[in-house]
CSV table of C-alpha atoms and ligand atoms in Angstrom, one decimal:
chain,number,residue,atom,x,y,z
A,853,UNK,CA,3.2,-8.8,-32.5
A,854,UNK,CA,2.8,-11.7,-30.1
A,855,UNK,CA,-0.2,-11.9,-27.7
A,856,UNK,CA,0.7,-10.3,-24.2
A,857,UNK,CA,-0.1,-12.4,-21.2
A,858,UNK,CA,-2.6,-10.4,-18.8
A,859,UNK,CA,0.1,-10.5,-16.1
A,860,UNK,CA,3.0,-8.9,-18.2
A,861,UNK,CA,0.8,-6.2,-19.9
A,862,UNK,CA,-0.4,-5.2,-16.1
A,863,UNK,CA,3.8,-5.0,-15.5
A,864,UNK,CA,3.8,-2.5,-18.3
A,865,UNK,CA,0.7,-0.5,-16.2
A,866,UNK,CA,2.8,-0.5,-13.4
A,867,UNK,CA,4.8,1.9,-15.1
A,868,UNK,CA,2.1,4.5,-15.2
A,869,UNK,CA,0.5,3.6,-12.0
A,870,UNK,CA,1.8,3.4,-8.7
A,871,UNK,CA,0.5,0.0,-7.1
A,872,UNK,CA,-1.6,1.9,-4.6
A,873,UNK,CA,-3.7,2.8,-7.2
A,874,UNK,CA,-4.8,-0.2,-8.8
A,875,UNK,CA,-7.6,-2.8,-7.3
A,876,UNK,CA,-5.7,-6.2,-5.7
A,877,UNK,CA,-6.5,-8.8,-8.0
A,878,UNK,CA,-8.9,-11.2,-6.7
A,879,UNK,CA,-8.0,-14.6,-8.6
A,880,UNK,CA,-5.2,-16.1,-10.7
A,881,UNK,CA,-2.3,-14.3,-9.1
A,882,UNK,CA,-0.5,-16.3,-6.9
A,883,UNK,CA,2.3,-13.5,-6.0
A,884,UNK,CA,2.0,-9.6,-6.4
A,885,UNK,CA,3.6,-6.3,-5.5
A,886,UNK,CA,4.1,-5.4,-2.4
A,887,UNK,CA,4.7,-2.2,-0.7
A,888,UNK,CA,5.7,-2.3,2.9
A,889,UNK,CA,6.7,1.0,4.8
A,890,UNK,CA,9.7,-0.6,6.6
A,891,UNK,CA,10.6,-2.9,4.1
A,892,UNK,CA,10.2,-1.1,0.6
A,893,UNK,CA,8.6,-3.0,-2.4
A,894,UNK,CA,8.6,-6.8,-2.3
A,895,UNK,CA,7.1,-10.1,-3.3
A,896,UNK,CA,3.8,-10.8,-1.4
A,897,UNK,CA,1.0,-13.6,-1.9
A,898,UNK,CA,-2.1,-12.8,-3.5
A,899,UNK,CA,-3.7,-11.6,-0.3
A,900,UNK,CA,-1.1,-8.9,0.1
A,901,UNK,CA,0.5,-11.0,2.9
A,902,UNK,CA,4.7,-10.9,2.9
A,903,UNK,CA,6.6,-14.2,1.8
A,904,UNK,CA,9.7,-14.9,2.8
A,905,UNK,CA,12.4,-17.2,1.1
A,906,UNK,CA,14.6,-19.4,3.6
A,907,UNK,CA,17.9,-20.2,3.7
A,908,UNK,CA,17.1,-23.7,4.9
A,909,UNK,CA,16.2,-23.8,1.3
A,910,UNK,CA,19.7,-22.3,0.2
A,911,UNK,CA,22.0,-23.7,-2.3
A,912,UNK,CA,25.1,-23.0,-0.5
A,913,UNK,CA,25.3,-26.5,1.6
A,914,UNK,CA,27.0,-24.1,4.5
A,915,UNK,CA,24.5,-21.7,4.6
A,916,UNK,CA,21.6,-24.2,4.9
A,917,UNK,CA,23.5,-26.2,7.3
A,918,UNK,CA,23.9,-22.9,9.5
A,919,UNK,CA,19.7,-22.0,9.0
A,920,UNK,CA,18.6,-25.8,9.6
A,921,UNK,CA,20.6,-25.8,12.8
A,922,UNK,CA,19.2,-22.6,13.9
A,923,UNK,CA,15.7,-23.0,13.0
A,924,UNK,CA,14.0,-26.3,14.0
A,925,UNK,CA,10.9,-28.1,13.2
A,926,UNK,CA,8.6,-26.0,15.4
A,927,UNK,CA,10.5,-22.9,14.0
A,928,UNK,CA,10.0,-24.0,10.4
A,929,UNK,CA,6.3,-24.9,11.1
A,930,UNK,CA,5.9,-21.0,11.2
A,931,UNK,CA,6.4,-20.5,7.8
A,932,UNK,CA,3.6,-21.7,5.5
A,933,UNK,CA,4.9,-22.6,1.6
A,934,UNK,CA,2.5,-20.4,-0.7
A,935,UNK,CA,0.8,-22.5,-2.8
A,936,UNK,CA,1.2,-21.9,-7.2
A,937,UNK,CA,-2.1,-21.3,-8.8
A,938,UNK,CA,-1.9,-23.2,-11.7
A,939,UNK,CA,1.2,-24.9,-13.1
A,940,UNK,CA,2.1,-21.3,-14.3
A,941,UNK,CA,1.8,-19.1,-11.5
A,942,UNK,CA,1.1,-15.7,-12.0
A,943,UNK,CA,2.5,-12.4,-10.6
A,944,UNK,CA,1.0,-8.9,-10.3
A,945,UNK,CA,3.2,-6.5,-11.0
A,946,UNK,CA,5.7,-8.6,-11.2
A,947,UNK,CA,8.5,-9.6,-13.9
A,948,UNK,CA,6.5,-12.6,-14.9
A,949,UNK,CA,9.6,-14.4,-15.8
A,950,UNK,CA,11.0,-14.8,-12.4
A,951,UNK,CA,7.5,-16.7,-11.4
A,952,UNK,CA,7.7,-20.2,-10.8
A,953,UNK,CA,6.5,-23.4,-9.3
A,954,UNK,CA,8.6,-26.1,-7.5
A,955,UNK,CA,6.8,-29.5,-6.3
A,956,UNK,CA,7.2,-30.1,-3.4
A,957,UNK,CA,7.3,-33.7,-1.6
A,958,UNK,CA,3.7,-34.3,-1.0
A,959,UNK,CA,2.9,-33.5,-4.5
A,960,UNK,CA,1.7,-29.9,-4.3
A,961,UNK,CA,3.0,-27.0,-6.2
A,962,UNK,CA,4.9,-23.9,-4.2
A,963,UNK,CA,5.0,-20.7,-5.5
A,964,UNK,CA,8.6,-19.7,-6.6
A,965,UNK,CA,10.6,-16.2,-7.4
A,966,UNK,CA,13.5,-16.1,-9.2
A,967,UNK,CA,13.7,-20.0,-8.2
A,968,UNK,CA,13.3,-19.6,-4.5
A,969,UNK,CA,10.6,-21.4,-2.8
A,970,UNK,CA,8.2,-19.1,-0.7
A,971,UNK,CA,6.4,-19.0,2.8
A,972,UNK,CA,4.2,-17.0,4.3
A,973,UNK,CA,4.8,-16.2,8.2
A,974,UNK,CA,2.7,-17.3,11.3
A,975,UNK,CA,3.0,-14.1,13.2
A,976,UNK,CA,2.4,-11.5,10.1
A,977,UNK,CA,-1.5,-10.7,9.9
A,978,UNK,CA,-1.8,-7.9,7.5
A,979,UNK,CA,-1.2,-7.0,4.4
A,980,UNK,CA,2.5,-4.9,4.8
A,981,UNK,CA,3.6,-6.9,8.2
A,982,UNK,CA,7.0,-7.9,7.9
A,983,UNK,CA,7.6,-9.8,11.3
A,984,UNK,CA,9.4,-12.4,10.0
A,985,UNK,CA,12.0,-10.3,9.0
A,986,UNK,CA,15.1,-12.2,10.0
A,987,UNK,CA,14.0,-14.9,12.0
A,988,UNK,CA,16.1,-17.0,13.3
A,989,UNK,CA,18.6,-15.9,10.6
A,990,UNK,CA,16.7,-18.0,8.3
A,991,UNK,CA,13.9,-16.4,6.7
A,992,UNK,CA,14.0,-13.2,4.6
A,993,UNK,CA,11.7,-11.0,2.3
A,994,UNK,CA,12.3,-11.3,-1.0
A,995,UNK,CA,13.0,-8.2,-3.5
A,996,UNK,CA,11.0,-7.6,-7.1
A,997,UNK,CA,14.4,-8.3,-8.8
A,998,UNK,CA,14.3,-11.7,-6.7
A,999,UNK,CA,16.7,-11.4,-4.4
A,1000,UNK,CA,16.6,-11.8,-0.6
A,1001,UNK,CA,16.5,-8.2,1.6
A,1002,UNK,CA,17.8,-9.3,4.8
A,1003,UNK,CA,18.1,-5.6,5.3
A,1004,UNK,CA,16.7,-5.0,9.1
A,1005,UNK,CA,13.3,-3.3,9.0
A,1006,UNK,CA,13.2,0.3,9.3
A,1007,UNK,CA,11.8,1.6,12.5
A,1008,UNK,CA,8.4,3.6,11.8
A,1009,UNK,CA,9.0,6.9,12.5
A,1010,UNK,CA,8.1,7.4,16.1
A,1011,UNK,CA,5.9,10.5,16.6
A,1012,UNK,CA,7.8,13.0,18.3
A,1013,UNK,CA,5.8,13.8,21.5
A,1014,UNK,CA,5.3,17.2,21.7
A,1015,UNK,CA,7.6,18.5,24.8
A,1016,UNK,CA,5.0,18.6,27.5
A,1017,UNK,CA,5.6,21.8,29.4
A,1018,UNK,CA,4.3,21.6,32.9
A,1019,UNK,CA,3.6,24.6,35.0
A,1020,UNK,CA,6.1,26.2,36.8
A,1021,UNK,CA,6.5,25.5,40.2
A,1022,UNK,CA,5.9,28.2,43.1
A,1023,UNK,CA,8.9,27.6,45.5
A,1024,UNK,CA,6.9,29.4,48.3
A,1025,UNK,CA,3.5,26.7,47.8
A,1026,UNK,CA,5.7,24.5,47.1
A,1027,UNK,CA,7.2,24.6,51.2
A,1028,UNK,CA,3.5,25.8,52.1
A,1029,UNK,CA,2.1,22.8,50.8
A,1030,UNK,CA,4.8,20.5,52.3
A,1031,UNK,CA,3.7,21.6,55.6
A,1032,UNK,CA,0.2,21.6,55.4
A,1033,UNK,CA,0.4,18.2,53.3
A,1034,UNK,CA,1.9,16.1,56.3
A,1035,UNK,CA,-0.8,18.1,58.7
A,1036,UNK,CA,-4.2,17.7,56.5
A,1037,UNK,CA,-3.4,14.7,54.1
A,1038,UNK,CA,-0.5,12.1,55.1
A,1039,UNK,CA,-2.7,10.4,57.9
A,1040,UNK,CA,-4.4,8.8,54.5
A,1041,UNK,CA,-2.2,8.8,52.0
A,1042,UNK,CA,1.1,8.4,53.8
A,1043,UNK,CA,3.6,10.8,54.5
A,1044,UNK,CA,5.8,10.1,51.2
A,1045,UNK,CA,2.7,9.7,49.2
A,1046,UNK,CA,2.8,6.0,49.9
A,1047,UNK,CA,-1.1,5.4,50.2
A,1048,UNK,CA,-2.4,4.7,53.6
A,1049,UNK,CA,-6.3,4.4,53.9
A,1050,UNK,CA,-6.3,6.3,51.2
A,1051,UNK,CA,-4.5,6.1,47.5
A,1052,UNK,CA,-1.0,6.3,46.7
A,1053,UNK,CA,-0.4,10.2,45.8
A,1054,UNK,CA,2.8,9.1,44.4
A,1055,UNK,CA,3.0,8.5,40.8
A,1056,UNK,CA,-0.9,9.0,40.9
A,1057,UNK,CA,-2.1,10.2,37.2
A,1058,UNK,CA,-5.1,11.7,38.4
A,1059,UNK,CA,-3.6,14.3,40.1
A,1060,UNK,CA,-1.9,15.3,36.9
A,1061,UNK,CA,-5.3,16.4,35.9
A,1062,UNK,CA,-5.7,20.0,37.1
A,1063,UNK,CA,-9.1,19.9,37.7
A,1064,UNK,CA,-9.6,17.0,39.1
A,1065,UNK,CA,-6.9,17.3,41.7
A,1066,UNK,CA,-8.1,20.6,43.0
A,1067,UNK,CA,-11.8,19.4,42.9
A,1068,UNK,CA,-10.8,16.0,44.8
A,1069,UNK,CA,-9.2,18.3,47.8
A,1070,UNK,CA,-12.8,20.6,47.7
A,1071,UNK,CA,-15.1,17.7,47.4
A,1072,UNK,CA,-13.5,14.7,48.3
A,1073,UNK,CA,-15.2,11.4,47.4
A,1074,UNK,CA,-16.4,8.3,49.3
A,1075,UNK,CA,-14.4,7.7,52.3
A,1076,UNK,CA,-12.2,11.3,52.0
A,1077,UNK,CA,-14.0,14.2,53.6
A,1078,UNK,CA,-14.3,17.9,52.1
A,1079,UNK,CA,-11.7,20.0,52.7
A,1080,UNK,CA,-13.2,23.4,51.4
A,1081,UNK,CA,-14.4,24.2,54.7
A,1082,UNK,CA,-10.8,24.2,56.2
A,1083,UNK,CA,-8.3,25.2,53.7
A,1084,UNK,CA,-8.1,28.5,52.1
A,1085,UNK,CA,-7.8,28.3,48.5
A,1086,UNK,CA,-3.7,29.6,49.0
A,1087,UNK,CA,-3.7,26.0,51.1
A,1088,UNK,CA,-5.5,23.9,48.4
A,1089,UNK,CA,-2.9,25.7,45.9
A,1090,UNK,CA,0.0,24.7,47.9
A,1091,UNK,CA,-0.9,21.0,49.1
A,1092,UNK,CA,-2.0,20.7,45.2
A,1093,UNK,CA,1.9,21.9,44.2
A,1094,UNK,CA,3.8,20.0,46.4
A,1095,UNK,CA,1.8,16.6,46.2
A,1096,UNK,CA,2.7,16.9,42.1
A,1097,UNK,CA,6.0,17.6,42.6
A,1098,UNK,CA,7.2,15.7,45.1
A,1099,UNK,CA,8.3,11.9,45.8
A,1100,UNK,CA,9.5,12.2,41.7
A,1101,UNK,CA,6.4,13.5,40.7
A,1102,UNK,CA,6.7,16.0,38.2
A,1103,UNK,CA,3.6,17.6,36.9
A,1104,UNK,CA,4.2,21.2,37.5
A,1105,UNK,CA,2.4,23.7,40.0
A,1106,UNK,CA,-1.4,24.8,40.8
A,1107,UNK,CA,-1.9,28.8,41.4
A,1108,UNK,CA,-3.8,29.6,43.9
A,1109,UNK,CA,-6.8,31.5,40.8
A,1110,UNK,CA,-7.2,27.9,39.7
A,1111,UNK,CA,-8.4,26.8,42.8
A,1112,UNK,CA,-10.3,30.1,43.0
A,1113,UNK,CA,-12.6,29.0,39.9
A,1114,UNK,CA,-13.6,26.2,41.3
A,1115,UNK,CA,-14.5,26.5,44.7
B,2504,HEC,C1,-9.7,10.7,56.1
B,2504,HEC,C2,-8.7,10.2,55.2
B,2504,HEC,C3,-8.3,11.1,54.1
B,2504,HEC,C4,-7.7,12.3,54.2
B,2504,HEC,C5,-7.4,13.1,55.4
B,2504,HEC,C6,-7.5,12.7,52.8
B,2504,HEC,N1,-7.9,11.7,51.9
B,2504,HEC,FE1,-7.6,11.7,49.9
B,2504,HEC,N2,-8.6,10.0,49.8
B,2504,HEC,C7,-9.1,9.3,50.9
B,2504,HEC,C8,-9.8,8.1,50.4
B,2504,HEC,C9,-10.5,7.1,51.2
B,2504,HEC,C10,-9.8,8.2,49.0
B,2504,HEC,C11,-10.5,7.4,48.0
B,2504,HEC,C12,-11.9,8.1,47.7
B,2504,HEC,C13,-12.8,7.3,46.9
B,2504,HEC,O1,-12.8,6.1,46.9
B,2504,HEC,O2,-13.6,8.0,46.2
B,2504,HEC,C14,-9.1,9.4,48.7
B,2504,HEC,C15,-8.8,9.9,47.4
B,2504,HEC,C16,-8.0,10.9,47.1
B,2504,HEC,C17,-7.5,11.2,45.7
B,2504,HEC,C18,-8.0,10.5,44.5
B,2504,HEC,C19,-7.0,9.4,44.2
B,2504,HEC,C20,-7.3,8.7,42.9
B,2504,HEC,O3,-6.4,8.0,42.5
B,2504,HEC,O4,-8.5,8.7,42.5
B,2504,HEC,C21,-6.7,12.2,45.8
B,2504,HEC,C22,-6.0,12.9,44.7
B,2504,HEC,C23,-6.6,12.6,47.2
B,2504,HEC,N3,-7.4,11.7,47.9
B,2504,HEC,C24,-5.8,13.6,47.7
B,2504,HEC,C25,-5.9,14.0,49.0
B,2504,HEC,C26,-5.2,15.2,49.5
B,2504,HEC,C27,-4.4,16.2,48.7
B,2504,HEC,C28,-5.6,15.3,50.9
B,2504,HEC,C29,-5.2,16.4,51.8
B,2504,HEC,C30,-5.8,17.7,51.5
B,2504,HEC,C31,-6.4,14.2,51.2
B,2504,HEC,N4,-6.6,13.4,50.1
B,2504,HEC,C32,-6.9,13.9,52.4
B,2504,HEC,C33,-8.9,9.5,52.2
B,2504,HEC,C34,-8.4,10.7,52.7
């Protein structure tokens, strides 16, 4: 039996172990396994950071021609080449045979897969970020069989927001409050919810806030005036409604016990 290089016996652990599970090697590796959530499994550097192969690299002369004409020198100084640890680079997790080395022209060694010279991207700043997905239509992650993904990212599944129900409206407040809105509040605050003297009622996300709203009418605060003393708790209820439902506001009605509770 031959002796097993580190790197290819860890490839056989792989099988046994998802990547998650295993510690990120700290030295020798200069390419390992990674596991991106839009992108699947690919090649990454040694910090976990993606690389990307360009096609300004290619060996199809058209191809290169088409990625050097769309990505110029400031484009290309985004990508970084990911410098080979050793003449032998190593990979984690990674058929060991497809790691390579090319020198470049000021003498260093970058880090190859499957013979294509790698880069890191300016813009990716974890471990898993894939922004340079397609840039330009030059640069693209590279597979663990060592071929280029130019697959688009898939989106993270946006959380569905839970429907917000607002409260039904009371039709009757609704033209209560109307009335008693352009008597008691518009002087201030405009008669379309514009803001006067006093804030814009319109599109206003603190009146969304229950609460608040119906304490703000009660107490008032600096320069607005109390209005328990003058409006029944039916009027609070009512100037509350309409001011949140109309001029496209849509946050639902007050009842008149809410306002109750907190007088
Ligand atoms: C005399 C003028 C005046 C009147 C009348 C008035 N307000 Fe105000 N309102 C103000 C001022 C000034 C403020 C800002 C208060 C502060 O800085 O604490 C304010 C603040 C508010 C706020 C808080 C806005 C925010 O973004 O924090 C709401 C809601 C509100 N008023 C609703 C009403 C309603 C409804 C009425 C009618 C019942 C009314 N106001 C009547 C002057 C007035």
């Amino acid at each position: 039996m031959h002796v097993k290089t580190l790197a290819a016996a860890l490839s056989a652990a792989a099988i046994m172990a998802p990547a998650s599970l295993l510690a990120q090697p700290t030295n020798n590796f200069t390419l390992v396994q990674g596991k991106t959530a839009s992108m699947g499994k690919l090649v990454a550097a040694a910090n976990g950071q993606t690389v990307y192969a360009l096609l300004t690299d290619s060996q199809k002369a058209d191809e290169k021609a088409a990625a050097l004409a769309a990505c110029d020198k400031a484009c290309q100084s985004q990508f970084t080449p990911v410098k080979a640890v050793g003449a032998k680079p190593q990979g984690w997790l990674l058929a060991q045979g497809l790691v390579g080395a090319v020198k470049r022209a000021d003498g260093t060694l970058q880090a190859t897969f499957n013979g294509l010279p790698l880069y890191t991207f300016a813009d990716d700043q974890a471990a898993g970020d894939v922004n340079g997905q397609g840039f330009n239509k030059v640069a693209y992650v590279v597979s663990t069989v060592g071929k280029l993904n130019t697959a688009a990212p898939k989106q993270a599944q946006a959380a569905v927001p839970a429907a917000k129900t607002v409260a039904p409206v009371d039709a009757a407040l609704f033209e209560l409050g109307k009335e008693k809105y352009a008597a008691t509040c518009s002087g201030c605050h405009g008669p379309n919810g514009e803001g006067a003297f006093g804030a814009a009622l319109k599109g206003n996300k603190m009146i969304a806030n229950d609460d608040a709203f119906i304490k703000q009418i009660l107490v008032g605060s600096g320069d607005m005036p109390s209005f328990a003393p003058m409006l029944a708790d039916a009027d609070v209820a009512a100037i509350a409604t309409f001011a949140r439902n109309a001029w496209g506001n849509k946050l639902g009605g007050i009842t008149v016990d809410q306002v109750k509770k907190l007088r």
